[in-house]
Coordinates of C-alpha atoms in Angstrom, one line a residue:
M1 CA -14.3 -4.3 14.9
K2 CA -14.4 -6.8 12.0
I3 CA -14.1 -5.7 8.4
R4 CA -17.6 -6.9 7.7
T5 CA -19.1 -4.6 10.3
T6 CA -16.8 -1.7 9.3
L7 CA -17.8 -2.0 5.6
T8 CA -21.5 -2.2 6.5
L9 CA -21.2 0.9 8.6
Q10 CA -19.2 2.8 6.1
Y11 CA -21.5 1.8 3.2
A12 CA -24.6 2.7 5.3
G13 CA -23.1 6.0 6.5
L14 CA -22.1 7.1 3.0
T15 CA -25.3 6.0 1.4
A16 CA -27.3 7.7 4.2
A17 CA -25.4 11.0 3.7
V18 CA -26.1 10.9 -0.1
F19 CA -29.7 9.9 0.5
L20 CA -30.2 12.6 3.1
V21 CA -28.8 15.2 0.7
F22 CA -31.2 14.1 -2.0
V23 CA -34.1 14.1 0.4
I24 CA -33.4 17.6 1.7
A25 CA -32.9 18.8 -1.9
V26 CA -36.3 17.4 -2.9
Y27 CA -37.9 19.0 0.1
Y28 CA -36.5 22.4 -0.5
V29 CA -37.0 22.4 -4.2
S30 CA -40.7 21.5 -3.6
E31 CA -41.0 24.2 -1.0
H32 CA -39.4 26.8 -3.3
S33 CA -41.8 25.8 -6.1
R34 CA -44.8 26.0 -3.9
S35 CA -43.8 29.4 -2.5
N36 CA -43.2 30.9 -6.0
A37 CA -46.5 29.4 -7.3
F38 CA -48.5 30.9 -4.4
F39 CA -46.9 34.3 -4.8
R40 CA -47.9 34.3 -8.5
N41 CA -51.5 33.3 -7.5
L42 CA -51.5 36.2 -5.0
Q43 CA -50.5 38.7 -7.6
S44 CA -53.2 37.4 -10.0
E45 CA -55.8 37.6 -7.2
A46 CA -54.7 41.1 -6.2
I47 CA -54.9 42.4 -9.7
T48 CA -58.3 40.8 -10.3
K49 CA -59.8 42.3 -7.1
A50 CA -58.2 45.7 -7.7
H51 CA -59.5 45.8 -11.3
L52 CA -63.1 44.9 -10.1
F53 CA -63.0 47.6 -7.5
L54 CA -61.5 50.4 -9.6
N55 CA -63.7 49.6 -12.5
N56 CA -66.8 49.8 -10.3
Q57 CA -67.9 46.3 -11.4
V58 CA -68.4 45.2 -7.8
D59 CA -68.9 47.6 -4.9
A60 CA -66.7 47.5 -1.9
E61 CA -69.3 46.2 0.5
T62 CA -70.1 43.2 -1.7
M63 CA -66.4 42.3 -2.1
Q64 CA -65.8 42.6 1.7
S65 CA -68.9 40.4 2.3
I66 CA -67.6 37.8 -0.1
Y67 CA -64.2 37.9 1.6
L68 CA -65.6 37.5 5.1
N69 CA -68.0 34.7 4.1
N70 CA -65.3 32.7 2.2
Q71 CA -62.8 33.1 5.0
K72 CA -64.9 30.8 7.2
F73 CA -64.4 27.9 4.7
I74 CA -61.2 28.7 2.7
N75 CA -58.0 30.6 3.0
E76 CA -59.3 33.7 1.2
V77 CA -56.9 36.3 -0.2
E78 CA -56.9 39.6 1.7
V79 CA -56.5 42.5 -0.7
A80 CA -56.0 46.2 -0.1
V81 CA -55.8 49.1 -2.6
Y82 CA -54.0 52.4 -1.8
T83 CA -53.1 55.6 -3.6
T84 CA -49.5 56.3 -4.1
D85 CA -49.7 58.9 -1.3
F86 CA -50.8 56.2 1.2
H87 CA -54.5 56.9 1.1
I88 CA -56.6 53.7 1.5
L89 CA -59.2 53.1 -1.1
Y90 CA -60.3 49.6 -0.3
H91 CA -59.4 46.8 2.2
D92 CA -61.0 43.4 2.4
A93 CA -60.7 43.3 6.2
L94 CA -59.2 46.3 7.8
Q95 CA -60.0 44.9 11.2
N96 CA -57.6 42.0 10.5
D97 CA -55.0 43.8 8.3
I98 CA -52.5 40.9 7.9
I99 CA -49.9 43.0 6.1
K100 CA -50.2 46.3 8.2
E101 CA -49.1 48.6 5.4
T102 CA -46.9 51.6 6.2
P103 CA -45.8 54.6 4.2
E104 CA -42.3 53.1 4.1
M105 CA -43.8 49.9 2.5
V106 CA -45.6 52.0 -0.1
K107 CA -42.4 53.8 -1.0
R108 CA -40.6 50.5 -1.3
I109 CA -43.4 49.1 -3.6
L110 CA -43.3 52.3 -5.7
K111 CA -39.5 51.9 -6.0
Q112 CA -39.4 48.2 -6.8
K113 CA -42.8 47.9 -8.6
N114 CA -43.3 44.4 -7.2
I115 CA -42.3 42.8 -3.8
S116 CA -42.9 39.4 -2.2
F117 CA -42.5 38.7 1.5
Y118 CA -43.7 36.6 4.5
V119 CA -45.8 37.8 7.4
G120 CA -45.4 34.9 9.8
E121 CA -46.8 31.9 7.9
Y122 CA -48.8 34.2 5.6
Q123 CA -47.4 35.1 2.2
A124 CA -47.8 38.6 0.9
V125 CA -47.2 40.7 -2.2
G126 CA -47.2 44.4 -3.0
L127 CA -47.3 45.8 -6.5
V128 CA -48.0 48.9 -8.5
Y129 CA -51.2 48.6 -10.6
S130 CA -52.0 51.1 -13.3
F131 CA -55.6 51.9 -14.1
E132 CA -56.8 54.5 -16.6
G133 CA -53.4 56.2 -16.5
K134 CA -53.1 56.4 -12.7
D135 CA -50.9 54.2 -10.5
Y136 CA -52.3 52.5 -7.4
I137 CA -50.6 50.4 -4.7
V138 CA -52.2 46.9 -4.3
T139 CA -51.3 44.5 -1.5
A140 CA -52.5 40.9 -1.0
A141 CA -51.9 38.3 1.7
A142 CA -53.1 34.8 2.3
Y143 CA -52.3 31.5 4.0
D144 CA -51.4 28.6 1.7
G145 CA -53.2 25.9 3.7
Y146 CA -53.4 23.5 0.8
G147 CA -49.7 24.0 -0.1
Y148 CA -48.6 23.6 3.6
A149 CA -50.7 20.5 3.9
N150 CA -49.0 19.0 0.9
R151 CA -45.6 20.1 2.2
E152 CA -46.2 18.3 5.5
A153 CA -47.4 15.2 3.6
L154 CA -44.2 15.3 1.5
R155 CA -42.0 15.8 4.5
N156 CA -43.5 12.8 6.3
M157 CA -43.2 10.7 3.2
L158 CA -39.6 11.7 2.8
I159 CA -38.8 10.9 6.4
L160 CA -40.4 7.5 6.1
L161 CA -38.6 6.8 2.8
F162 CA -35.3 7.9 4.4
I163 CA -35.7 5.6 7.5
G164 CA -37.1 2.7 5.5
G165 CA -34.5 3.1 2.7
L166 CA -31.7 3.4 5.1
S167 CA -32.8 0.2 6.9
V168 CA -33.0 -1.7 3.7
L169 CA -29.5 -0.3 2.7
V170 CA -28.0 -1.4 6.0
I171 CA -29.4 -4.9 5.5
V172 CA -28.2 -5.1 1.9
G173 CA -24.8 -3.7 2.8
Y174 CA -24.4 -6.3 5.5
I175 CA -25.4 -9.1 3.1
L176 CA -23.1 -7.7 0.4
S177 CA -20.1 -7.3 2.8
R178 CA -20.7 -10.8 4.2
S179 CA -20.9 -12.3 0.7
T180 CA -17.8 -10.3 -0.5
L181 CA -15.7 -11.3 2.5
K182 CA -16.7 -14.9 2.4
P183 CA -13.7 -15.9 0.3
I184 CA -11.4 -14.2 2.8
R185 CA -12.9 -16.2 5.6
S186 CA -12.2 -19.3 3.6
I187 CA -8.6 -18.1 3.1
V188 CA -8.2 -17.4 6.8
K189 CA -9.5 -20.9 7.7
E190 CA -7.0 -22.5 5.2
A191 CA -4.2 -20.3 6.5
E192 CA -4.9 -21.5 10.1
K193 CA -4.2 -25.0 9.0
I194 CA -0.6 -24.1 7.9
T195 CA 1.8 -24.8 10.8
A196 CA 5.6 -25.4 11.1
S197 CA 5.0 -29.1 10.6
R198 CA 2.6 -28.5 7.6
I199 CA 4.5 -25.6 5.9
N200 CA 4.2 -27.4 2.6
K201 CA 0.5 -26.8 2.5
R202 CA -0.7 -24.0 0.1
L203 CA -3.7 -21.7 -0.1
P204 CA -6.2 -22.6 -2.9
V205 CA -6.4 -20.2 -5.8
K206 CA -9.9 -20.0 -7.3
N207 CA -9.4 -17.0 -9.6
E208 CA -5.9 -15.8 -10.5
Q209 CA -7.3 -12.6 -12.1
D210 CA -9.0 -11.0 -9.0
E211 CA -7.3 -9.4 -6.0
L212 CA -7.9 -12.4 -3.7
G213 CA -6.3 -14.7 -6.3
E214 CA -3.3 -12.4 -6.4
L215 CA -3.2 -12.4 -2.6
C216 CA -3.2 -16.2 -2.5
I217 CA -0.5 -16.4 -5.1
T218 CA 1.7 -13.9 -3.3
F219 CA 1.1 -15.7 0.1
N220 CA 1.9 -19.1 -1.5
A221 CA 5.1 -17.6 -2.9
L222 CA 6.0 -16.4 0.5
L223 CA 5.3 -19.8 2.0
E224 CA 7.5 -21.3 -0.8
R225 CA 10.4 -19.1 0.3
L226 CA 9.8 -19.8 4.0
E227 CA 9.7 -23.5 3.3
Q228 CA 13.0 -23.3 1.4
S229 CA 14.5 -21.2 4.2
F230 CA 13.3 -23.7 6.9
N231 CA 14.7 -26.6 4.9
S232 CA 18.0 -24.8 4.4
Q233 CA 18.1 -24.0 8.1
K234 CA 17.5 -27.7 9.0
I235 CA 20.2 -28.8 6.6
F236 CA 22.5 -26.1 7.8
V237 CA 22.1 -27.0 11.5
S238 CA 22.4 -30.7 10.7
N239 CA 25.6 -30.2 8.7
V240 CA 27.1 -27.7 11.1
S241 CA 26.5 -30.1 14.0
H242 CA 28.1 -32.9 12.0
E243 CA 31.1 -30.8 10.9
L244 CA 31.7 -29.4 14.4
R245 CA 31.2 -32.7 16.1
T246 CA 34.2 -34.4 14.4
P247 CA 36.9 -31.9 15.4
M248 CA 35.3 -31.4 18.8
A249 CA 35.2 -35.1 19.4
A250 CA 38.9 -35.4 18.3
L251 CA 39.8 -32.5 20.6
T252 CA 38.1 -34.0 23.6
A253 CA 39.5 -37.5 22.9
E254 CA 43.0 -36.1 22.6
L255 CA 42.7 -34.2 25.9
D256 CA 41.1 -37.2 27.7
L257 CA 43.9 -39.4 26.5
A258 CA 46.5 -36.9 27.7
L259 CA 45.0 -37.1 31.2
L260 CA 44.8 -40.9 31.5
K261 CA 48.4 -41.2 32.9
D262 CA 51.6 -39.3 33.4
R263 CA 53.5 -38.7 30.2
T264 CA 56.8 -37.4 29.1
P265 CA 57.1 -33.7 28.1
E266 CA 57.4 -34.8 24.5
Q267 CA 54.1 -36.7 24.7
Y268 CA 52.4 -33.8 26.3
Q269 CA 53.7 -31.5 23.6
A270 CA 52.4 -33.9 20.9
A271 CA 48.9 -34.0 22.6
I272 CA 48.8 -30.2 22.9
S273 CA 49.9 -30.0 19.2
N274 CA 47.1 -32.3 18.1
A275 CA 44.6 -30.4 20.3
L276 CA 45.8 -27.1 18.8
Q277 CA 45.3 -28.5 15.3
D278 CA 41.8 -29.5 16.1
S279 CA 41.1 -26.1 17.6
H280 CA 42.4 -24.4 14.4
R281 CA 40.0 -26.6 12.4
I282 CA 37.1 -25.5 14.6
V283 CA 38.1 -21.8 14.4
K284 CA 38.4 -22.0 10.6
L285 CA 35.0 -23.7 10.3
I286 CA 33.4 -21.0 12.5
D287 CA 35.1 -18.2 10.5
G288 CA 33.7 -19.7 7.3
L289 CA 30.2 -19.9 8.8
L290 CA 30.4 -16.3 10.0
N291 CA 31.5 -15.1 6.6
L292 CA 28.7 -17.1 5.1
A293 CA 26.3 -15.3 7.3
K294 CA 27.7 -11.9 6.2
A295 CA 27.3 -12.9 2.6
D296 CA 23.6 -13.5 3.3
Y297 CA 23.1 -9.8 4.2
Q298 CA 21.3 -7.5 1.8
S299 CA 23.6 -5.2 -0.2
E300 CA 22.2 -2.1 1.6
Q301 CA 23.3 -3.6 5.0
I302 CA 27.0 -3.9 3.9
K303 CA 29.4 -1.0 3.5
M304 CA 30.1 -0.6 -0.2
E305 CA 32.8 1.6 -1.7
E306 CA 35.0 1.8 -4.8
V307 CA 37.7 -0.9 -4.7
R308 CA 40.4 -2.0 -7.2
L309 CA 40.3 -5.6 -8.2
D310 CA 44.0 -5.8 -8.9
E311 CA 44.7 -4.6 -5.3
L312 CA 42.3 -7.1 -3.8
L313 CA 43.9 -9.9 -5.8
L314 CA 47.3 -8.9 -4.5
D315 CA 46.0 -8.9 -0.9
A316 CA 44.4 -12.3 -1.4
R317 CA 47.6 -13.6 -2.9
E318 CA 49.6 -12.4 0.0
L319 CA 47.3 -14.0 2.5
V320 CA 47.4 -17.3 0.7
L321 CA 51.2 -17.4 0.4
K322 CA 51.5 -16.4 4.0
A323 CA 49.4 -19.4 5.1
H324 CA 50.9 -21.7 2.4
S325 CA 54.5 -20.8 1.5
D326 CA 54.7 -23.7 -1.0
Y327 CA 51.8 -22.3 -3.1
H328 CA 52.5 -20.3 -6.3
I329 CA 50.2 -17.6 -7.7
E330 CA 50.7 -15.9 -11.1
L331 CA 48.9 -12.6 -11.8
I332 CA 48.7 -11.7 -15.5
F333 CA 47.1 -8.7 -17.1
E334 CA 45.7 -9.8 -20.4
Q335 CA 45.4 -6.2 -21.7
E336 CA 46.7 -2.9 -20.5
A337 CA 44.1 -0.8 -18.7
E338 CA 43.9 2.7 -20.2
D339 CA 41.4 3.8 -17.5
D340 CA 41.5 2.6 -13.9
N341 CA 37.7 2.5 -13.8
V342 CA 37.7 -0.8 -15.8
L343 CA 39.3 -2.5 -12.8
T344 CA 37.3 -0.6 -10.2
V345 CA 34.1 -2.0 -8.8
I346 CA 31.6 -0.9 -6.1
G347 CA 31.9 -3.5 -3.4
N348 CA 33.1 -4.6 0.1
S349 CA 36.8 -5.2 0.1
Y350 CA 36.8 -7.8 2.9
L351 CA 34.1 -10.0 1.3
L352 CA 35.7 -9.8 -2.2
T353 CA 39.1 -10.6 -0.8
T354 CA 37.6 -13.6 1.0
A355 CA 36.0 -14.8 -2.3
F356 CA 39.3 -14.5 -4.2
L357 CA 41.2 -16.2 -1.4
N358 CA 38.9 -19.2 -1.5
L359 CA 39.3 -19.5 -5.3
L360 CA 43.1 -19.1 -5.2
E361 CA 43.3 -21.8 -2.4
N362 CA 41.0 -24.1 -4.3
N363 CA 43.2 -23.8 -7.4
C364 CA 46.4 -24.4 -5.5
K365 CA 45.4 -27.3 -3.3
Y366 CA 44.0 -29.3 -6.1
S367 CA 46.8 -28.5 -8.6
S368 CA 49.7 -30.9 -9.1
N369 CA 52.2 -28.1 -8.9
Q370 CA 50.1 -26.1 -6.4
T371 CA 49.9 -23.1 -8.8
S372 CA 47.1 -20.8 -9.7
R373 CA 47.2 -18.7 -12.8
V374 CA 45.1 -15.5 -12.6
L375 CA 44.2 -13.7 -15.8
I376 CA 42.8 -10.2 -15.4
S377 CA 40.9 -8.5 -18.3
Y378 CA 37.8 -6.4 -19.0
K379 CA 35.1 -6.1 -21.6
E380 CA 32.3 -3.6 -22.0
Q381 CA 30.8 -3.1 -18.5
W382 CA 32.5 -6.2 -16.9
A383 CA 35.8 -6.8 -15.2
V384 CA 36.8 -10.4 -15.8
I385 CA 39.0 -12.5 -13.5
Q386 CA 40.0 -16.1 -14.7
L387 CA 41.6 -18.3 -12.1
S388 CA 43.0 -21.6 -13.6
D389 CA 44.9 -24.6 -12.4
N390 CA 46.2 -27.8 -14.0
G391 CA 45.0 -30.1 -11.3
V392 CA 42.7 -33.1 -11.1
G393 CA 39.6 -31.3 -12.4
M394 CA 36.0 -32.2 -11.5
S395 CA 33.4 -34.6 -12.6
D396 CA 30.0 -33.5 -13.9
K397 CA 28.4 -34.4 -10.6
D398 CA 31.0 -32.3 -8.7
K399 CA 30.4 -29.3 -10.9
E400 CA 26.6 -29.7 -10.5
N401 CA 26.9 -29.7 -6.6
L402 CA 30.0 -27.4 -6.3
F403 CA 28.1 -24.5 -4.8
Q404 CA 26.0 -26.6 -2.4
L405 CA 26.8 -25.9 1.2
F406 CA 29.0 -28.6 2.9
Y407 CA 29.3 -30.6 -0.3
R408 CA 32.7 -32.4 -0.6
G409 CA 33.5 -33.7 -4.0
E410 CA 35.1 -36.9 -5.2
N411 CA 38.5 -35.4 -4.6
K412 CA 37.9 -34.6 -0.9
D413 CA 40.7 -36.9 0.2
I414 CA 43.3 -34.9 -1.7
A415 CA 42.9 -31.8 0.5
P416 CA 41.1 -30.9 3.7
G417 CA 38.0 -28.7 3.6
Y418 CA 34.5 -28.1 4.9
G419 CA 32.4 -27.5 1.8
I420 CA 31.8 -23.9 2.7
G421 CA 34.3 -21.9 0.5
M422 CA 32.6 -22.3 -2.8
T423 CA 29.1 -21.6 -1.4
L424 CA 30.5 -18.5 0.3
T425 CA 32.3 -17.3 -2.8
Q426 CA 29.2 -17.6 -5.0
K427 CA 27.1 -15.7 -2.5
I428 CA 29.7 -12.9 -2.3
I429 CA 29.9 -12.6 -6.1
H430 CA 26.1 -12.6 -6.5
L431 CA 25.9 -10.0 -3.6
H432 CA 28.1 -7.7 -5.8
K433 CA 25.8 -8.3 -8.8
G434 CA 28.4 -10.4 -10.5
E435 CA 28.6 -13.9 -12.1
L436 CA 30.7 -16.9 -11.2
T437 CA 31.1 -19.8 -13.6
V438 CA 33.4 -22.9 -13.7
T439 CA 34.8 -25.0 -16.5
S440 CA 36.5 -28.2 -15.6
S441 CA 37.3 -31.7 -16.9
Q442 CA 38.8 -34.6 -14.9
G443 CA 42.5 -34.6 -15.3
E444 CA 42.7 -31.3 -17.2
G445 CA 42.3 -28.7 -14.4
T446 CA 39.7 -26.2 -13.4
T447 CA 39.0 -22.6 -14.4
F448 CA 36.9 -20.2 -12.4
I449 CA 35.6 -17.1 -14.2
V450 CA 34.4 -14.2 -12.1
Q451 CA 32.7 -11.2 -13.8
L452 CA 31.9 -8.1 -11.9
P453 CA 30.4 -4.8 -13.2
H454 CA 33.1 -2.1 -13.1
I455 CA 32.3 1.6 -12.7

């Protein structure tokens, strides 16, 4: 069911319920007022007739004759007068006797002084009337034909109003819901035009202040992120294909060349050695891509625990020296830590070790003496790691594109690489809510500054 239909039905149902409550309330209030007014009229008529009879102003036969004659044309009030010991003194029409008084009723009237009740559709009253110091029981009953006719007319009018009003409300509700949802239909039509090949298209925002405007803005922001993700994916796939193709082509060519003709053991060993180097390059590239994928996880998806930065740096130093025995790494504590917490962070030891390993290798391989100087310090809520070298440095262009995936700078011929390490390192530091900055000048070396919040 469409929202337009749902809103119409909900609006009509709610309005019908409220309308019905008001209609019923009007009907019952009107009926209550009619009933009370007729009971008062009965009491007045009963007292008038009882007074005329007891005062001997009109004899009983005349009053009975008037009652019987009027009853043919109007709903005349039937009155009866009794003594307190249930002796009948007067009755308009004993042969009809609408109320059918009993001794128990007389006792009830004497006790309550005034009672009102229904006998079928007839309304009746009973009261104690005092005349010349003596109490009498007076009863009266009549059919409120005029009041019932008005009640029926009111009921029919309310039913017509309810049906007619509800019909109008349904039509108005449908028109309003259609008008209200018209902008949404326009948004849906525009959204249907957005495809993978037209992901740069955006939804029009007519009013930034209303909910639909906020929806369009939010959806456009989502499209913006998706477009960036798609573009990054395209670039990533293209660059990965390019980077993998080179070592794979070299590996294939080396193996094909080895199979062309018989060779000496030394030649086979040389071919296998070259193929192994190409395989190592492929493995290293794949490892870098896998680590890059891990760094793209959300922080809640990665195991985080308390880790000491000095221990991570020692581990990273050992890994670098194990792979490159000719590298030199100096670890220097700028200030003595009175509390271990200043060097302890909440993080993932594997990813942080990978980040420091990349920074140490980058220092060493671009340094003239293959040395990285690591300065460890802290300030306020930050643990600060500075990694410096006295190497060739970077140009402004290289610094600007340093953290771009697969970017190789102007010094790419000095040392091999894939343009993954710096991008991976930045992602890891940001994942740990830290900051990574670089200062460098050509010919004067490079310094990486890592700031991580300590516990």
